[in-house]
Coordinates of C-alpha atoms in Angstrom, one line a residue:
M1 CA 0.0 0.0 0.0
A2 CA 1.3 3.4 -0.9
T3 CA 1.8 5.8 1.9
T4 CA 1.9 9.5 1.9
A5 CA 4.9 11.2 3.5
P6 CA 4.1 13.8 6.1
P7 CA 4.7 17.4 5.0
E8 CA 8.1 18.8 5.7
S9 CA 8.1 20.9 8.8
P10 CA 9.4 24.4 8.7
A11 CA 12.0 23.6 11.2
S12 CA 13.5 21.0 8.8
G13 CA 13.2 23.1 5.7
G14 CA 16.5 24.8 5.8
R15 CA 17.6 28.3 6.3
M16 CA 14.7 29.9 4.5
W17 CA 12.2 28.2 6.9
V18 CA 14.2 29.7 9.8
V19 CA 13.8 33.2 8.2
H20 CA 10.1 32.5 7.5
D21 CA 9.5 31.5 11.1
A22 CA 11.5 34.4 12.5
L23 CA 9.5 36.8 10.4
A24 CA 6.3 35.3 11.7
V25 CA 7.4 35.7 15.3
A26 CA 8.5 39.3 14.6
Q27 CA 5.2 40.1 13.0
R28 CA 3.4 38.7 16.0
N29 CA 5.4 41.0 18.3
L30 CA 4.9 44.0 16.1
I31 CA 1.1 43.4 16.0
V32 CA 1.1 43.9 19.7
Y33 CA 2.0 47.5 19.2
L34 CA -0.9 48.0 16.8
R35 CA -3.3 46.4 19.2
I36 CA -1.9 48.2 22.2
P37 CA -0.5 51.5 20.8
Q38 CA 0.0 52.8 24.4
L39 CA 3.1 50.6 24.6
L40 CA 4.7 52.5 21.7
V41 CA 3.5 55.8 22.9
F42 CA 4.8 55.5 26.4
S43 CA 8.1 54.1 25.1
T44 CA 8.6 57.4 23.2
I45 CA 7.5 59.7 25.9
Q46 CA 10.4 59.1 28.2
P47 CA 13.2 60.0 25.7
V48 CA 11.2 63.1 24.7
I49 CA 11.1 64.1 28.3
F50 CA 14.8 63.6 28.6
V51 CA 15.4 65.8 25.5
V52 CA 13.3 68.6 26.9
M53 CA 14.6 68.4 30.4
F54 CA 18.3 68.3 29.5
R55 CA 17.8 70.9 26.7
Y56 CA 15.9 73.5 28.6
V57 CA 16.4 72.7 32.3
F58 CA 20.0 71.5 32.7
G59 CA 21.4 72.6 29.4
G60 CA 22.2 76.1 30.5
A61 CA 24.3 74.8 33.4
I62 CA 26.3 72.3 31.3
S63 CA 29.1 73.5 29.1
V64 CA 30.6 71.5 26.3
P65 CA 33.7 72.4 24.2
N66 CA 33.3 73.4 20.5
G67 CA 29.6 73.6 20.0
S68 CA 26.1 73.8 21.5
Y69 CA 24.9 71.5 24.2
V70 CA 21.9 70.3 22.2
D71 CA 24.3 69.0 19.4
Y72 CA 26.3 67.2 22.1
L73 CA 23.2 65.9 23.8
M74 CA 21.2 64.3 21.0
P75 CA 23.7 61.5 20.2
G76 CA 23.6 60.5 23.8
I77 CA 19.8 60.6 23.8
F78 CA 19.8 58.2 20.8
V79 CA 21.9 55.7 22.6
Q80 CA 20.0 56.1 25.9
T81 CA 16.7 55.6 24.0
V82 CA 17.7 52.3 22.3
V83 CA 19.3 50.9 25.5
F84 CA 16.2 51.7 27.6
G85 CA 14.0 50.3 24.8
S86 CA 16.0 47.1 24.8
M87 CA 14.5 46.3 28.2
T88 CA 11.3 45.3 26.5
A89 CA 13.0 42.2 25.3
A90 CA 13.5 41.1 28.8
I91 CA 10.0 41.9 29.9
G92 CA 8.4 40.5 26.7
L93 CA 10.3 37.2 26.8
A94 CA 9.7 36.8 30.6
T95 CA 5.9 37.4 29.9
D96 CA 5.8 34.9 27.1
L97 CA 7.7 32.3 29.2
K98 CA 5.4 32.8 32.2
S99 CA 2.2 32.6 30.1
G100 CA 3.3 29.4 28.4
L101 CA 3.6 30.9 25.0
L102 CA 7.2 29.8 24.5
E103 CA 6.2 26.3 25.3
R104 CA 3.4 26.5 22.6
F105 CA 6.0 27.7 20.1
H106 CA 8.2 24.8 21.1
S107 CA 5.4 22.4 20.3
L108 CA 4.9 23.8 16.8
P109 CA 6.9 22.6 13.8
M110 CA 9.1 25.7 13.7
A111 CA 12.8 26.5 14.1
R112 CA 13.6 27.0 17.7
S113 CA 16.1 29.8 16.9
A114 CA 13.2 31.8 15.2
V115 CA 11.7 32.8 18.6
L116 CA 14.7 34.8 19.7
A117 CA 15.5 36.0 16.2
G118 CA 11.9 37.2 15.7
R119 CA 11.8 38.9 19.1
T120 CA 15.1 40.8 18.6
S121 CA 14.1 41.7 15.0
A122 CA 10.8 43.2 16.1
D123 CA 12.6 45.3 18.7
L124 CA 15.0 46.5 15.9
V125 CA 12.0 47.6 13.8
R126 CA 10.5 49.4 16.8
N127 CA 13.9 51.2 17.3
V128 CA 13.8 52.4 13.7
F129 CA 10.5 54.1 14.4
V130 CA 11.6 55.5 17.8
A131 CA 15.0 56.7 16.5
T132 CA 13.2 58.5 13.6
L133 CA 10.8 60.2 16.0
M134 CA 13.7 61.2 18.3
A135 CA 15.6 62.7 15.3
A136 CA 12.5 64.8 14.5
V137 CA 12.3 66.0 18.1
G138 CA 16.0 66.8 18.1
F139 CA 15.7 68.9 15.0
A140 CA 12.7 70.7 16.5
V141 CA 14.7 71.8 19.6
G142 CA 17.7 73.0 17.7
F143 CA 19.8 69.9 16.9
R144 CA 21.7 70.2 13.7
I145 CA 24.0 68.0 11.6
H146 CA 27.4 69.5 10.9
T147 CA 28.8 66.7 8.7
N148 CA 26.7 65.3 5.8
V149 CA 23.8 63.1 5.2
W150 CA 25.9 59.9 4.7
A151 CA 27.6 60.4 8.1
F152 CA 24.2 61.0 9.7
L153 CA 22.8 57.8 8.2
A154 CA 25.9 55.9 9.3
G155 CA 25.4 57.3 12.8
M156 CA 21.8 56.2 12.8
G157 CA 22.8 52.7 11.6
L158 CA 25.3 52.5 14.5
V159 CA 22.4 53.5 16.9
L160 CA 20.3 50.7 15.6
L161 CA 23.1 48.2 15.8
F162 CA 23.9 49.2 19.4
G163 CA 20.2 48.8 20.3
Y164 CA 20.0 45.4 18.6
T165 CA 23.1 44.3 20.5
F166 CA 21.6 45.3 23.9
T167 CA 18.4 43.5 23.0
W168 CA 20.3 40.2 23.3
I169 CA 21.6 41.1 26.7
F170 CA 18.1 41.8 28.0
A171 CA 16.8 38.7 26.2
T172 CA 19.2 36.7 28.3
V173 CA 18.0 38.5 31.4
G174 CA 14.3 37.9 30.7
L175 CA 14.9 34.2 30.0
A176 CA 17.0 33.8 33.2
V177 CA 14.5 35.3 35.6
G178 CA 11.3 34.1 33.9
D179 CA 9.0 36.7 35.4
P180 CA 8.1 40.1 33.9
E181 CA 8.3 42.1 37.1
T182 CA 11.6 40.6 38.1
A183 CA 12.9 41.1 34.6
Q184 CA 12.2 44.8 34.8
A185 CA 13.8 45.1 38.2
A186 CA 16.8 43.1 37.1
S187 CA 17.3 45.1 33.9
F188 CA 17.7 48.4 35.6
P189 CA 20.9 47.6 37.5
V190 CA 22.4 46.4 34.2
M191 CA 21.4 49.5 32.3
A192 CA 21.7 52.4 34.7
P193 CA 25.5 52.5 35.4
L194 CA 26.2 52.2 31.6
V195 CA 23.8 55.1 30.7
F196 CA 24.3 57.5 33.5
A197 CA 28.0 57.0 34.1
S198 CA 28.9 57.8 30.5
S199 CA 29.5 60.7 28.1
A200 CA 25.8 60.5 26.9
F201 CA 24.7 63.6 28.8
V202 CA 27.9 65.3 30.1
P203 CA 31.6 65.2 29.1
V204 CA 33.6 62.6 30.9
E205 CA 36.1 65.3 32.0
S206 CA 33.5 66.7 34.4
M207 CA 33.4 63.4 36.4
P208 CA 35.7 62.4 39.3
G209 CA 39.0 60.8 38.2
W210 CA 38.1 57.3 39.5
L211 CA 34.9 57.3 37.5
Q212 CA 36.5 58.6 34.3
V213 CA 38.4 55.4 33.9
F214 CA 35.2 53.4 33.7
A215 CA 33.2 56.1 31.8
E216 CA 35.7 56.7 29.0
H217 CA 35.9 53.1 27.8
Q218 CA 32.5 51.5 28.5
P219 CA 30.2 50.8 25.5
V220 CA 27.7 53.6 25.9
S221 CA 30.4 56.3 26.1
V222 CA 32.3 55.1 23.0
T223 CA 29.1 54.6 21.0
A224 CA 27.8 58.1 22.0
S225 CA 31.2 59.6 21.1
A226 CA 31.2 57.7 17.7
I227 CA 27.7 58.9 16.8
R228 CA 28.6 62.4 18.0
A229 CA 31.7 62.5 15.7
L230 CA 29.6 61.3 12.8
F231 CA 26.9 63.9 13.4
I232 CA 28.9 67.0 14.3
G233 CA 32.5 66.2 13.3
G234 CA 35.7 65.2 15.1
P235 CA 37.9 62.1 15.3
T236 CA 35.7 59.3 14.1
T237 CA 37.6 56.1 13.2
S238 CA 38.8 55.2 16.7
Y239 CA 35.4 55.6 18.4
V240 CA 33.5 53.8 15.6
L241 CA 35.9 50.8 15.7
Q242 CA 35.7 50.7 19.5
S243 CA 31.9 50.7 19.3
L244 CA 31.8 48.0 16.6
A245 CA 34.2 45.9 18.8
W246 CA 31.9 46.3 21.8
C247 CA 28.9 45.3 19.7
G248 CA 30.7 42.3 18.2
G249 CA 32.0 41.2 21.6
I250 CA 28.6 41.5 23.3
L251 CA 26.8 39.6 20.5
L252 CA 29.5 36.8 20.5
V253 CA 28.8 36.4 24.3
F254 CA 25.1 36.9 24.7
V255 CA 23.6 35.4 21.5
P256 CA 24.9 31.9 22.6
L257 CA 24.0 32.6 26.2
A258 CA 20.4 33.5 25.2
V259 CA 20.0 30.5 22.9
A260 CA 21.4 28.2 25.6
R261 CA 19.1 29.7 28.2
Y262 CA 16.1 29.3 25.9
R263 CA 16.9 25.6 25.3
R264 CA 17.2 24.9 29.0
T265 CA 14.1 26.9 29.9
V266 CA 11.6 25.7 27.3

């Protein structure tokens, strides 16, 4: 008797099936923003408040060399925005894990790597929207590009790469704790020292000597300095290479960690 072979599962269909599954998961995560637009609205309010506060409240008390404070500030705001936004990966994955959704994904004929790839890709798309909005806000409060459009686009690309890199850190955190409230609480101690002890908002030279050693070389500072150089001029190559090295190193460490944690958890 002739038998009919079962249809090939997406997980066994090769790389294109992995891409297909990852896009499906990314679409599912993006649809959440359409159904609950408040998530996107409130994720953009915080960086707008930071821009207004530092521009008009603290800006007059902060002096920067060779330029206006708003031109110095905006590259740091871009970095701060994508780092803060990356926390949604921790909260989202912890929520999906607690609700049993990740186990449902695991029971489907889909590539296991697609869940994390789709989650981080959706966050990347969200960062494109948020970064574009923040650029518009920056131009509205006086921020100006002093280089050229290609350098500006390169800087925005570095912003998105940096945000994507941090998404994998927080994905690991979310899978490790498995609870959305705990994920949010655990993410802040990771994020706060990097964002606030950096050159994002004030020059490193204004900090105590012992703190400068950390602030000068940590990833947020070198990335903010690289984007600042691409936007308003200055030494570029060294900062860009350092930022790319940080991104590459973080991805090499945290992508395998997140995948391993996902396999152990689900």
